[in-house]
Short mmCIF file of C-alpha atoms in Angstrom, two decimals:
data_model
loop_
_atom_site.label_atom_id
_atom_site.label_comp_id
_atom_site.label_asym_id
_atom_site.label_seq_id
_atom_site.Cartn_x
_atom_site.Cartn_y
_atom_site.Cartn_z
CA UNK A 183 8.21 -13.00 -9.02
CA UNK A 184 5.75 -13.36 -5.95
CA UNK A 185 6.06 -13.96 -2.09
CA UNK A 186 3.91 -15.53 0.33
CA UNK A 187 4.57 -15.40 4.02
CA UNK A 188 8.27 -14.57 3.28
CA UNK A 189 8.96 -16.76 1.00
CA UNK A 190 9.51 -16.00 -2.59
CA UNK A 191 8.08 -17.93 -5.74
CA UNK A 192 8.49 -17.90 -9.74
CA UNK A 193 5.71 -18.66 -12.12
CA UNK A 194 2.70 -18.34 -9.59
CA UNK A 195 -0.32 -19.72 -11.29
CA UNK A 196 -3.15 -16.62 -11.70
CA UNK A 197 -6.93 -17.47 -10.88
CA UNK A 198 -9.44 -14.57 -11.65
CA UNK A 199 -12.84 -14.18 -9.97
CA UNK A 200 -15.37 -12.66 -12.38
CA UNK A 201 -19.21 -11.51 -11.97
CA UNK A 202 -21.16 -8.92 -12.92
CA UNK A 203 -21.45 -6.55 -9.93
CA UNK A 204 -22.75 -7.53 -6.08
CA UNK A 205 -22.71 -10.94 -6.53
CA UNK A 206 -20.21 -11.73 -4.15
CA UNK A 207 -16.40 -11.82 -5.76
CA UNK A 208 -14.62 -9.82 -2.97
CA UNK A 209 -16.22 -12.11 -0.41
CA UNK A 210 -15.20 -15.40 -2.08
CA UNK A 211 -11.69 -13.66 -2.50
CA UNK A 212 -11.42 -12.55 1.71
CA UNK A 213 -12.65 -16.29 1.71
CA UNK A 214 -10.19 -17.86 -0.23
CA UNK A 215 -7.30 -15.69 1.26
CA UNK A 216 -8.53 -16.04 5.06
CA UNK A 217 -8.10 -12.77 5.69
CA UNK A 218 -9.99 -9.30 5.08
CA UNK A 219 -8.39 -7.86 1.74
CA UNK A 220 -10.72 -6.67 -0.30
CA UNK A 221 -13.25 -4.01 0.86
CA UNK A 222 -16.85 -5.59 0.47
CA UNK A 223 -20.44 -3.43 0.30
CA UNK A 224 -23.96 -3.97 -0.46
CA UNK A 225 -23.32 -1.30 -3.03
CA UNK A 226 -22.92 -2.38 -6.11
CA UNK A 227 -19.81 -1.60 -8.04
CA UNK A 228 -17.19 -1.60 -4.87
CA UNK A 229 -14.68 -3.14 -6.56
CA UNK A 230 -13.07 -1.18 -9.54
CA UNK A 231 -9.11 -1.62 -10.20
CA UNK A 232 -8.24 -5.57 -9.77
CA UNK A 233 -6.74 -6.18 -6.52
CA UNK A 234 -4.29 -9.05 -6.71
CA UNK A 235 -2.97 -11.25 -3.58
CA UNK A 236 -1.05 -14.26 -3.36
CA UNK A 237 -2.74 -16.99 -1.84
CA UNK A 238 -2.23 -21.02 -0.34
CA UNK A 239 -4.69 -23.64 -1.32
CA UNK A 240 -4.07 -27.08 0.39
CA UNK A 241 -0.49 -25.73 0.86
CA UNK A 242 -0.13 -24.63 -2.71
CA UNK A 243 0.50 -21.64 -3.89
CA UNK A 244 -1.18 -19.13 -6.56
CA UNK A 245 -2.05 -15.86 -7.22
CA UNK A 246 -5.60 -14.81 -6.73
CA UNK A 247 -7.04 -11.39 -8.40
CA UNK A 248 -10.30 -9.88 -7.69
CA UNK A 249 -11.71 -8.00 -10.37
CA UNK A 250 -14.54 -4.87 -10.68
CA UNK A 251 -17.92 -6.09 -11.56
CA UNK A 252 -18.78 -6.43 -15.37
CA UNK A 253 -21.61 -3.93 -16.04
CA UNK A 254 -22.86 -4.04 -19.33
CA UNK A 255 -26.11 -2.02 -18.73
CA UNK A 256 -26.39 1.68 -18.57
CA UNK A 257 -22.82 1.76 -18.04
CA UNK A 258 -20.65 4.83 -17.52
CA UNK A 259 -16.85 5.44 -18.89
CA UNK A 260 -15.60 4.20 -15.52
CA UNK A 261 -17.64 1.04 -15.44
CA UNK A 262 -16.06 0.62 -19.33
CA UNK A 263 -12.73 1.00 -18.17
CA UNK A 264 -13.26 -1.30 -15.44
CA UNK A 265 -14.63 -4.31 -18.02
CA UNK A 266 -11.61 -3.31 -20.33
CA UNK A 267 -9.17 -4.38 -16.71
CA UNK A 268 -11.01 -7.18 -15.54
CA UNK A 269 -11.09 -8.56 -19.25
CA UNK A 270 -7.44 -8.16 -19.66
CA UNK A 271 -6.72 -9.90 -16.40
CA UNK A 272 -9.39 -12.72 -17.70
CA UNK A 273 -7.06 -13.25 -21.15
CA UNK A 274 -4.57 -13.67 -19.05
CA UNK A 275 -5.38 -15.64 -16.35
CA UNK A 276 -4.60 -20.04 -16.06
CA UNK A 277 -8.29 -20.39 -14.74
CA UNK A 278 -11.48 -17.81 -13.84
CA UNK A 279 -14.09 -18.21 -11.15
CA UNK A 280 -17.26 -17.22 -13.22
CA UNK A 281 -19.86 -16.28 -10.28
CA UNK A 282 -23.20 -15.90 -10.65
CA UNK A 283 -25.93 -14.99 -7.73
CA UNK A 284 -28.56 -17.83 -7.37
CA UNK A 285 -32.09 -16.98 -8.69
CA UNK A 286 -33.29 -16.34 -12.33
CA UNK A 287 -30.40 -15.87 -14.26
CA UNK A 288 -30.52 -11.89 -15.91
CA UNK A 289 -30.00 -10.64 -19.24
CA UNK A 290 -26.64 -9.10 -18.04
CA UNK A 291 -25.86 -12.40 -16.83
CA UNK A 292 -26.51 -13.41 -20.52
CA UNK A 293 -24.34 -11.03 -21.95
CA UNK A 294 -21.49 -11.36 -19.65
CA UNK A 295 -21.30 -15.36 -20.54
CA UNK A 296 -21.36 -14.32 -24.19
CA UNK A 297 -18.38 -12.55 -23.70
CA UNK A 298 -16.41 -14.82 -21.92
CA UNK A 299 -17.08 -17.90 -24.33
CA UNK A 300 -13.73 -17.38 -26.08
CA UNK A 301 -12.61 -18.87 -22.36
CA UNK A 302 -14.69 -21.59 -21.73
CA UNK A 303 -11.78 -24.24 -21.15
CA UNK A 304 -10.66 -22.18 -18.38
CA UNK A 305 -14.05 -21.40 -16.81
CA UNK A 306 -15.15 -23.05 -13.28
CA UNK A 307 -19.01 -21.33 -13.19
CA UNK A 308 -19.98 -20.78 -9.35
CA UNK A 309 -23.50 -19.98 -7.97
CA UNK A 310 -23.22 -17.71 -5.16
CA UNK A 311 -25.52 -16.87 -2.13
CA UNK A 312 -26.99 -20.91 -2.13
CA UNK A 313 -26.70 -21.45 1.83
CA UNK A 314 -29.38 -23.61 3.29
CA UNK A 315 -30.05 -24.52 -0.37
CA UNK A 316 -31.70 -20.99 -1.46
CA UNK A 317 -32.66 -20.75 -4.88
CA UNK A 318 -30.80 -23.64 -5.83
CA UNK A 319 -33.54 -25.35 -8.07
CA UNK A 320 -33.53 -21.99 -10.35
CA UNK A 321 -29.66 -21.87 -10.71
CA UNK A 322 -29.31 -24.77 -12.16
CA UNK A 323 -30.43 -23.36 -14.75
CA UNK A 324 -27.10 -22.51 -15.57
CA UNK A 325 -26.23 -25.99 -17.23
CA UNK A 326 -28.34 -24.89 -20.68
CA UNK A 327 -25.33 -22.45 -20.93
CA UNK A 328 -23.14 -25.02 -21.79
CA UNK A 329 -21.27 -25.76 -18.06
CA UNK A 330 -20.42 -29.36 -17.94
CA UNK A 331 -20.43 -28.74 -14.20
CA UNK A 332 -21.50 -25.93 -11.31
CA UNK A 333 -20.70 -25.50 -8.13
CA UNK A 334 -23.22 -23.55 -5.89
CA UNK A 335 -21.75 -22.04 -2.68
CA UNK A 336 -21.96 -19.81 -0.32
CA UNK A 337 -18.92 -17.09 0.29
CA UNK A 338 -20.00 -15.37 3.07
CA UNK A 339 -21.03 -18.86 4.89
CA UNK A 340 -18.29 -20.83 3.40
CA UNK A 341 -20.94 -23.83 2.09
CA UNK A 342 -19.10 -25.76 -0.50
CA UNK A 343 -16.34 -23.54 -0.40
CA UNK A 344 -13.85 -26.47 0.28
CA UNK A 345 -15.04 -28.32 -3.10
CA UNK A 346 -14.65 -25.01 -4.88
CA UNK A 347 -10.77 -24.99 -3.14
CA UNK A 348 -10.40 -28.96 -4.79
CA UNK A 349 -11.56 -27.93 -8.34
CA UNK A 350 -9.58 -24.69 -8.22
CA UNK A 351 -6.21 -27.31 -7.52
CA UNK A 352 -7.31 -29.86 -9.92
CA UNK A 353 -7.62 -27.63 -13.05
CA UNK A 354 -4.12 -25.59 -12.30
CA UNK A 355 -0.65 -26.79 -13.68
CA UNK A 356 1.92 -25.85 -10.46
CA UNK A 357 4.84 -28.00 -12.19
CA UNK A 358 6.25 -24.57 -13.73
CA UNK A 359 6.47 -23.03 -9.54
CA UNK A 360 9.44 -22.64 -8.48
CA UNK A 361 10.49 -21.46 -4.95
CA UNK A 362 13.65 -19.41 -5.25
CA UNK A 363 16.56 -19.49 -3.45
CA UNK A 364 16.83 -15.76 -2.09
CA UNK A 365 15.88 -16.00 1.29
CA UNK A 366 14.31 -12.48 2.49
CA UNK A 367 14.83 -10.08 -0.16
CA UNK A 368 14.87 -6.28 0.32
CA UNK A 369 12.07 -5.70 -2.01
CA UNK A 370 11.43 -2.19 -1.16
CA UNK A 371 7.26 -1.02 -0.62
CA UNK A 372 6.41 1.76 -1.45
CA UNK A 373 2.92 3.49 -0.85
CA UNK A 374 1.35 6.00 -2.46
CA UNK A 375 -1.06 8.43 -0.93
CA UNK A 376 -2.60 12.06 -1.48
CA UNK A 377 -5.83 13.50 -2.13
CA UNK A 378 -7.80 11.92 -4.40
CA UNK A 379 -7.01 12.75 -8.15
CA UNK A 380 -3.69 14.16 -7.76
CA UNK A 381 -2.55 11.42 -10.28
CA UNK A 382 -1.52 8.42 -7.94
CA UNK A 383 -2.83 6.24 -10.26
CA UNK A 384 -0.77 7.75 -12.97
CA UNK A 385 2.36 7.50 -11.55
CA UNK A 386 1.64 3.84 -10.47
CA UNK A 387 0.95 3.11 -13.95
CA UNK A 388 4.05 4.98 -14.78
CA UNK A 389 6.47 2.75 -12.47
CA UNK A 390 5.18 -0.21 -13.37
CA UNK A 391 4.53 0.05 -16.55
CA UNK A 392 1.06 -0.98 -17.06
CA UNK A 393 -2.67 0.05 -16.53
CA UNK A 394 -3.65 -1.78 -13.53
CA UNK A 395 -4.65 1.38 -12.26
CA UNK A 396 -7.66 3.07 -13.76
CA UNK A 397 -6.60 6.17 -14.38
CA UNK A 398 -9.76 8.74 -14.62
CA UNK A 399 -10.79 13.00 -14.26
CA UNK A 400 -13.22 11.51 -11.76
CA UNK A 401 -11.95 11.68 -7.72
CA UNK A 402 -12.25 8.69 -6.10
CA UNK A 403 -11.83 6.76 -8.69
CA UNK A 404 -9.67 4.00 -6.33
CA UNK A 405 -11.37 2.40 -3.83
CA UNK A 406 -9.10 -0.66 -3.09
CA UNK A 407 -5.69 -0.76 -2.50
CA UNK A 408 -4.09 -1.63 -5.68
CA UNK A 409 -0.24 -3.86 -5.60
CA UNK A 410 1.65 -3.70 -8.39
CA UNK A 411 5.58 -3.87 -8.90
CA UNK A 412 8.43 -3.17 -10.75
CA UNK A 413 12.19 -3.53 -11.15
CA UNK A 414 14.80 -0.26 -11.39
CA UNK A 415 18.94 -1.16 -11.75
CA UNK A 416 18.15 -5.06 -10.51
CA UNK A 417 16.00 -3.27 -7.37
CA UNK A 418 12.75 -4.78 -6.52
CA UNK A 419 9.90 -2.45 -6.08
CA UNK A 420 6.46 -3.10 -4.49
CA UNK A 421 4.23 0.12 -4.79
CA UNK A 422 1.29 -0.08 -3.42
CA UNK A 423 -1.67 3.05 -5.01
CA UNK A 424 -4.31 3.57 -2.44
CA UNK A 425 -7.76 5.55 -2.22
CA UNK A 426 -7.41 9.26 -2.23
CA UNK A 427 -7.41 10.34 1.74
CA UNK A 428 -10.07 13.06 2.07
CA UNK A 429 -10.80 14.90 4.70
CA UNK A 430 -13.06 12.93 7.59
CA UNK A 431 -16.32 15.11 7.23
CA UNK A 432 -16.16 14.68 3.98
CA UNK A 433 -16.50 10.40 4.21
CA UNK A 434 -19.97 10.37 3.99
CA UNK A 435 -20.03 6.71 2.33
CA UNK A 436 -19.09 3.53 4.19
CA UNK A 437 -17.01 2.57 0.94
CA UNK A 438 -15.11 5.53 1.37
CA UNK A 439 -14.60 4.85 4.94
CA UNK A 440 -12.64 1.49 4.38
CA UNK A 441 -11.08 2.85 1.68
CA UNK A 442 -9.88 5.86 3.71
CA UNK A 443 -9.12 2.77 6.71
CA UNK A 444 -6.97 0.92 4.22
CA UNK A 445 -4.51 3.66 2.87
CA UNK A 446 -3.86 4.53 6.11
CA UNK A 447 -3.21 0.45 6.84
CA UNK A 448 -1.25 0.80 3.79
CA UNK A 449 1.23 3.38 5.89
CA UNK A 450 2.17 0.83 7.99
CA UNK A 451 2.95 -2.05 5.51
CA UNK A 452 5.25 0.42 3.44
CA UNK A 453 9.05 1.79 3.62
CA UNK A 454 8.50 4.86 2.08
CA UNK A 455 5.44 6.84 2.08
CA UNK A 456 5.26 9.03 -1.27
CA UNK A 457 3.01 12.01 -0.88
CA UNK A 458 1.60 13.18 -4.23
CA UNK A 459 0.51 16.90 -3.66
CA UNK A 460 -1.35 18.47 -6.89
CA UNK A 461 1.32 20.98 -7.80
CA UNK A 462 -1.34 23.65 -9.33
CA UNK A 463 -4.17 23.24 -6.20
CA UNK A 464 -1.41 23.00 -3.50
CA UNK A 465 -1.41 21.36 -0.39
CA UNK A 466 -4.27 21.11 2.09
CA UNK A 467 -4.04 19.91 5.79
CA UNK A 468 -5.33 16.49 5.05
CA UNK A 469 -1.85 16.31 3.44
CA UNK A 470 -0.03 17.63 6.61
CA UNK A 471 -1.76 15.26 8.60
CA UNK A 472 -1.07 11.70 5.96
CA UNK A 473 2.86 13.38 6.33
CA UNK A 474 2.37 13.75 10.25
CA UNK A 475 1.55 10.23 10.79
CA UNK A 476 3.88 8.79 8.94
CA UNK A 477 6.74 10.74 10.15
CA UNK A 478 5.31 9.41 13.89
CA UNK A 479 5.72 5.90 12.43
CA UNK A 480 9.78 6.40 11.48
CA UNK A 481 8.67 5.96 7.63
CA UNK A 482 10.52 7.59 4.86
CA UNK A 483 8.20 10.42 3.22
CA UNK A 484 8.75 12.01 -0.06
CA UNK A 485 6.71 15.16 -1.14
CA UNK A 486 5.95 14.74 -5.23
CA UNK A 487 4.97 18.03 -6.68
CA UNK A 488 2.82 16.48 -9.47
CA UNK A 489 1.75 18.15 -12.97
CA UNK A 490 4.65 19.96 -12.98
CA UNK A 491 5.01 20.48 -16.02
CA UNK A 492 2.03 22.48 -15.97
CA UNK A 493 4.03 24.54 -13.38
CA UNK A 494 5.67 27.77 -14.51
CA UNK A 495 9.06 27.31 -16.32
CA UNK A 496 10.92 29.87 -14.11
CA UNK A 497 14.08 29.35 -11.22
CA UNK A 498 11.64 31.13 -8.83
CA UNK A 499 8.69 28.78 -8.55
CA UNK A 500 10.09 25.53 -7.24
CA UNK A 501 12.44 27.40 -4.44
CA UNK A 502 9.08 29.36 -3.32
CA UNK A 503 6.84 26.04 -3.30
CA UNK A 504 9.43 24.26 -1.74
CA UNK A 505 10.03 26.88 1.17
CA UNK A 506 6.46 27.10 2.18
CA UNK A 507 6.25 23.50 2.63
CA UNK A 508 9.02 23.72 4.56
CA UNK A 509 7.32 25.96 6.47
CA UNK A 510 4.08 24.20 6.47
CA UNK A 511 5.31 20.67 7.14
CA UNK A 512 7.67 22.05 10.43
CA UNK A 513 9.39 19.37 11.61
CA UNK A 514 9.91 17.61 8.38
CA UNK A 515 12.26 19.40 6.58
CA UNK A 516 14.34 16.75 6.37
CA UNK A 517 11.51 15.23 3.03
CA UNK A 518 12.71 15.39 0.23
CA UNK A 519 10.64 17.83 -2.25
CA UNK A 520 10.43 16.18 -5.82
CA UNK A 521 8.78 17.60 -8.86
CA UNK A 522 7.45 15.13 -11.49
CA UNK A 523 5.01 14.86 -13.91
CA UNK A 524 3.23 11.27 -13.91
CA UNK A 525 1.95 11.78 -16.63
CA UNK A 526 5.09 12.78 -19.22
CA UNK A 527 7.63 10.89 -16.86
CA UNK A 528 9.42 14.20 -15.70
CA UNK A 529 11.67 13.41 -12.27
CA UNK A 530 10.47 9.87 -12.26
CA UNK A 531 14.32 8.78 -12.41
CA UNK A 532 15.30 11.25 -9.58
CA UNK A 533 12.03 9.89 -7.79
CA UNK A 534 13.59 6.33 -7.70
CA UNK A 535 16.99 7.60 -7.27
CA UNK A 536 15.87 9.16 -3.93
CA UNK A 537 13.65 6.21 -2.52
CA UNK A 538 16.80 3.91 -3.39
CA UNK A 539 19.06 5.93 -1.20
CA UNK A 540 16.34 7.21 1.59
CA UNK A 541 15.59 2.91 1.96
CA UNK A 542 19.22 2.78 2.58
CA UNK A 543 19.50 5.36 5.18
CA UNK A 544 16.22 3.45 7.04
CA UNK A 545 17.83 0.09 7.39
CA UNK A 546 21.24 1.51 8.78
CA UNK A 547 22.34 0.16 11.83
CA UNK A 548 25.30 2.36 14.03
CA UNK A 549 27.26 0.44 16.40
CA UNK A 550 26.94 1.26 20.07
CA UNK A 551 30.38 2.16 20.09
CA UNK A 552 30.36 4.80 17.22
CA UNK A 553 27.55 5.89 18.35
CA UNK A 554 28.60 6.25 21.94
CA UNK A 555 31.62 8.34 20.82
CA UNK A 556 29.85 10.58 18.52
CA UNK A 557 28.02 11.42 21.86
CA UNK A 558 30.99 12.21 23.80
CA UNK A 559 31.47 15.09 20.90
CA UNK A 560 28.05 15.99 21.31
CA UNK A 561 27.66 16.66 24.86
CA UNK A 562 30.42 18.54 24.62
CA UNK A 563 29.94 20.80 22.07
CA UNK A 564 26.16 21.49 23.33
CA UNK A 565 26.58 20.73 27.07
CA UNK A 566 23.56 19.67 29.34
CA UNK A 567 22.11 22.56 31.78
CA UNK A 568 23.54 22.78 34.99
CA UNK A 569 20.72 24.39 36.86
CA UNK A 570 19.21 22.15 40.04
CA UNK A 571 15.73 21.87 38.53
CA UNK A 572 17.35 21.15 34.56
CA UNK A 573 20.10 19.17 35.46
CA UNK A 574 20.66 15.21 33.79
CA UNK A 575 23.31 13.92 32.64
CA UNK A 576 23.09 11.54 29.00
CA UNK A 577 25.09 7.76 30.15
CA UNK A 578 24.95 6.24 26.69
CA UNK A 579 22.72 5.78 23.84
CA UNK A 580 22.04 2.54 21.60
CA UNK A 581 20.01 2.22 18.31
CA UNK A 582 16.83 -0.13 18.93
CA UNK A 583 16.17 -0.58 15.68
CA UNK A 584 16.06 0.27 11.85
CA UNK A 585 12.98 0.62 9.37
CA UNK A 586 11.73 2.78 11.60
CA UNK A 587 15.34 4.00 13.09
CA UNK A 588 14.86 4.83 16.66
CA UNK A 589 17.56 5.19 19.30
CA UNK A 590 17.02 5.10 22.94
CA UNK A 591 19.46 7.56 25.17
CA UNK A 592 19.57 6.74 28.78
CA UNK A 593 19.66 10.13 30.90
CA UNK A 594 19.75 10.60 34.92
CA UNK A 595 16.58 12.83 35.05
CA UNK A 596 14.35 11.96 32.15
CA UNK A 597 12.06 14.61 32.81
CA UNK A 598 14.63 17.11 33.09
CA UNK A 599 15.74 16.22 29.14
CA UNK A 600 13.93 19.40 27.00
CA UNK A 601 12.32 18.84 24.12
CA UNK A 602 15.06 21.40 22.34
CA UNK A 603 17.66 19.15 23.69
CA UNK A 604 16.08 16.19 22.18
CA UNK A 605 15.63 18.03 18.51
CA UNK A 606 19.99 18.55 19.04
CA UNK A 607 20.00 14.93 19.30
CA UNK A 608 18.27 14.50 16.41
CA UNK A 609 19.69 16.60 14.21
CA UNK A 610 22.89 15.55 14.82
CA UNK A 611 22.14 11.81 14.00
CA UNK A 612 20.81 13.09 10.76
CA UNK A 613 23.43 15.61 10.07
CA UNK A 614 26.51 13.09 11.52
CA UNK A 615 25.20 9.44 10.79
CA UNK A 616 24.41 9.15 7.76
CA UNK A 617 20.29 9.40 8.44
CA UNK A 618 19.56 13.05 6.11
CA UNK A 619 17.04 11.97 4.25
CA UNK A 620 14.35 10.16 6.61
CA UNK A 621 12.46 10.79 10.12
CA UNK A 622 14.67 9.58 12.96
CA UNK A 623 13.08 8.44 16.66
CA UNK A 624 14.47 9.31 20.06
CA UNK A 625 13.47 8.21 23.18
CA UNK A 626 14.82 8.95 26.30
CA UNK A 627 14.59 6.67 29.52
CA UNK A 628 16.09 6.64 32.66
CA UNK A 629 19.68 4.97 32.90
CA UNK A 630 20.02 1.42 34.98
CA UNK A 631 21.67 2.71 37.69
CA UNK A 632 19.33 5.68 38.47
CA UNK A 633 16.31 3.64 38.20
CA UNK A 634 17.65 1.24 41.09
CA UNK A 635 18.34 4.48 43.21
CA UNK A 636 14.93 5.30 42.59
CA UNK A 637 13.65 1.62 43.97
#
């Protein structure tokens, strides 16, 4: 099942773009999307895990997946695994893009059309990089392949781009779409982020059940950000496995720089952030700071001790982790610590369990009037000061808004309201509410009637 824009669909058609490296796929697919998705480089080799998007052409919709550039020359094990992907996606797929870059067509060209020949009745061959007519005499070329027809374009210009957009529609079968009748669902997202190899990938792979993830020893190994979902007790899942964070000295490439730019995008598009800390090299304070800045953006975090079952197998070593994170991670001791191992499936159940209820507790809504009697307890049990300079006086609170859950309280003296008696306030909407498990924001602003005294 896939959305678009809100609304959800059944039976998407799936169109794969295909090239050997640098020729221009990620461009034609931020193109064809009209929007920046995929990270694009004059390196070669940018792309590696396919990177799938839904996607409206002449109001209909499909699914659109950018693959990692076919290298089949001096290639390494990653640049294997990432033909093995992109030629899985290919068997797959209703219809592939075959691009080419315009000029003498290469030996690796060569081979790559070999290989896809089993697919030729689902092939739309595309010379890239044409505009102003450059180089178009030598790609046609292309024909003694066996193409009944090419197109030659221009992605980063858009030339001929439309007629690409009218033979992708003509060659796809959209009588099998349906648009369900759900409305909005609560699809939970869920974004993964860490250092890079502390088995994100893995665990993706784990949830949902496949390898669209390439899982390798190497760090770094993710660039883009890769979607994939999954289903748990009739619960929709998106999880979304991003580019290992590293610290900022340390992104010396510009790849790495978008990719670094786009997990921390990816914060703000998910519910839950899951933090995957490598349980035998411990945390580092790129973690605290990934867990800091989601906690300022009211998302749920969850701390996954990963490899643990490489971890001692004694009652001491989780409560001693666990209370120097604590420690470590100050104000967030309301996270929920969870040891797994992505790799065996150890706590993955208790994992879900736990982003279940924690998406719960973020799209809880109080009533004013609940909320304005728990108050009334409050304020008495932990009284304002009474001094002249830290006197104020709380009126009434109301929740703004949940997913993030923040509440606004409206006090007499704003400035007189302490930070300490702010963290009371917090705690005891966590504690009282029904909000244990996730970050909770409280502002305080001056109440109606003192800001007209103050006019």
């Amino acid at each position: 099942m896939e959305s678009y824009a809100g609304i959800k669909y059944q039976n998407l058609p799936t169109v794969v773009l295909a090239g050997r490296p640098n020729v221009g796929k990620s461009t034609l697919f931020n193109r064809l999307l009209r929007k920046r998705r995929a990270i694009t480089d004059p390196t070669p080799g940018v792309t590696r895990d396919p990177v799938e998007a839904d996607c409206y052409i002449d109001g209909k919709p499909l699914r659109l997946i950018d693959t990692g550039g076919f290298k089949l020359v001096d290639c390494d094990n990653i640049d294997k695994l990432v033909v093995e992907k992109t030629l899985a996606k290919i068997k797959n797929a209703d219809l592939v893009v075959l691009i080419l870059e315009a000029g003498e067509i290469t030996s690796e060209d060569e081979e790559l059309i070999k290989l896809l020949r089993p697919y030729h009745s689902k092939l739309i061959a595309v010379v890239n990089k044409t505009e102003g007519g450059r180089l178009q005499a030598d790609s046609w070329n292309v024909l003694s392949f066996g193409f009944d027809k090419i197109l030659m374009i221009s992605a980063e210009h858009g030339d001929n781009v439309g007629e690409l957009e009218q033979e992708i529609i003509k060659r796809l079968d959209f009588s099998k779409v349906k648009e369900t009748n759900e409305g909005q669902s609560s699809i939970i997202r869920i974004a993964l982020l860490g250092k890079p190899n502390t088995g994100k990938s893995t665990l993706s792979n784990r949830l949902t059940s496949t390898s669209a993830s390439i899982v390798s020893e190497i760090p770094g190994t993710t660039r883009d950000t890769v979607e994939g979902s999954f289903k748990w007790k009739s619960q929709e899942f998106v999880i979304l496995d991003t580019a290992g964070i590293r610290r900022k000295s340390k992104v010396t490439e510009n790849i790495e720089y978008y990719s670094v730019n786009r997990a921390i995008k990816t914060i703000n598009e998910a519910d839950i952030v899951i933090l995957i800390i490598d349980a035998i090299e411990g945390f580092s304070e790129q973690d605290k700071k990934i867990a800091a800045l989601a906690h300022d953006k009211g998302k749920g975090i969850i701390m996954a001790l990963n490899k643990w079952d490489e971890m001692p197998k004694d009652k001491y070593t989780f409560k001693d982790v666990s209370e120097r994170i604590q420690f470590l991670f100050g104000q967030m001791e309301y996270a929920p610590i969870i040891p797994i191992s992505a790799k065996d499936g150890t706590g993955i159940d208790k994992l879900i369990s736990t982003i279940v209820k924690m998406y719960n507790q973020l799209n809880l809504f109080i009533t004013t009037a609940q909320l304005n009697k728990a108050l009334e307890k409050w304020l008495l049990e932990y009284p304002p000061p009474s001094g002249p300079q830290t006197r104020f006086k709380i009126k009434y609170a109301v929740q703004k808004s949940a997913n993030p859950v923040q509440f606004i309280f409206f006090a007499s003296r704003t400035r007189a309201v302490s930070e300490a008696y702010i963290s009371y306030l917090r705690n005891k909407i966590r504690k009282e509410l029904g909000f244990s498990l996730i970050p909770v924001l409280v502002d305080i602003k001056s109440s109606p009637g003192k800001e007209k005294k103050g006019k």
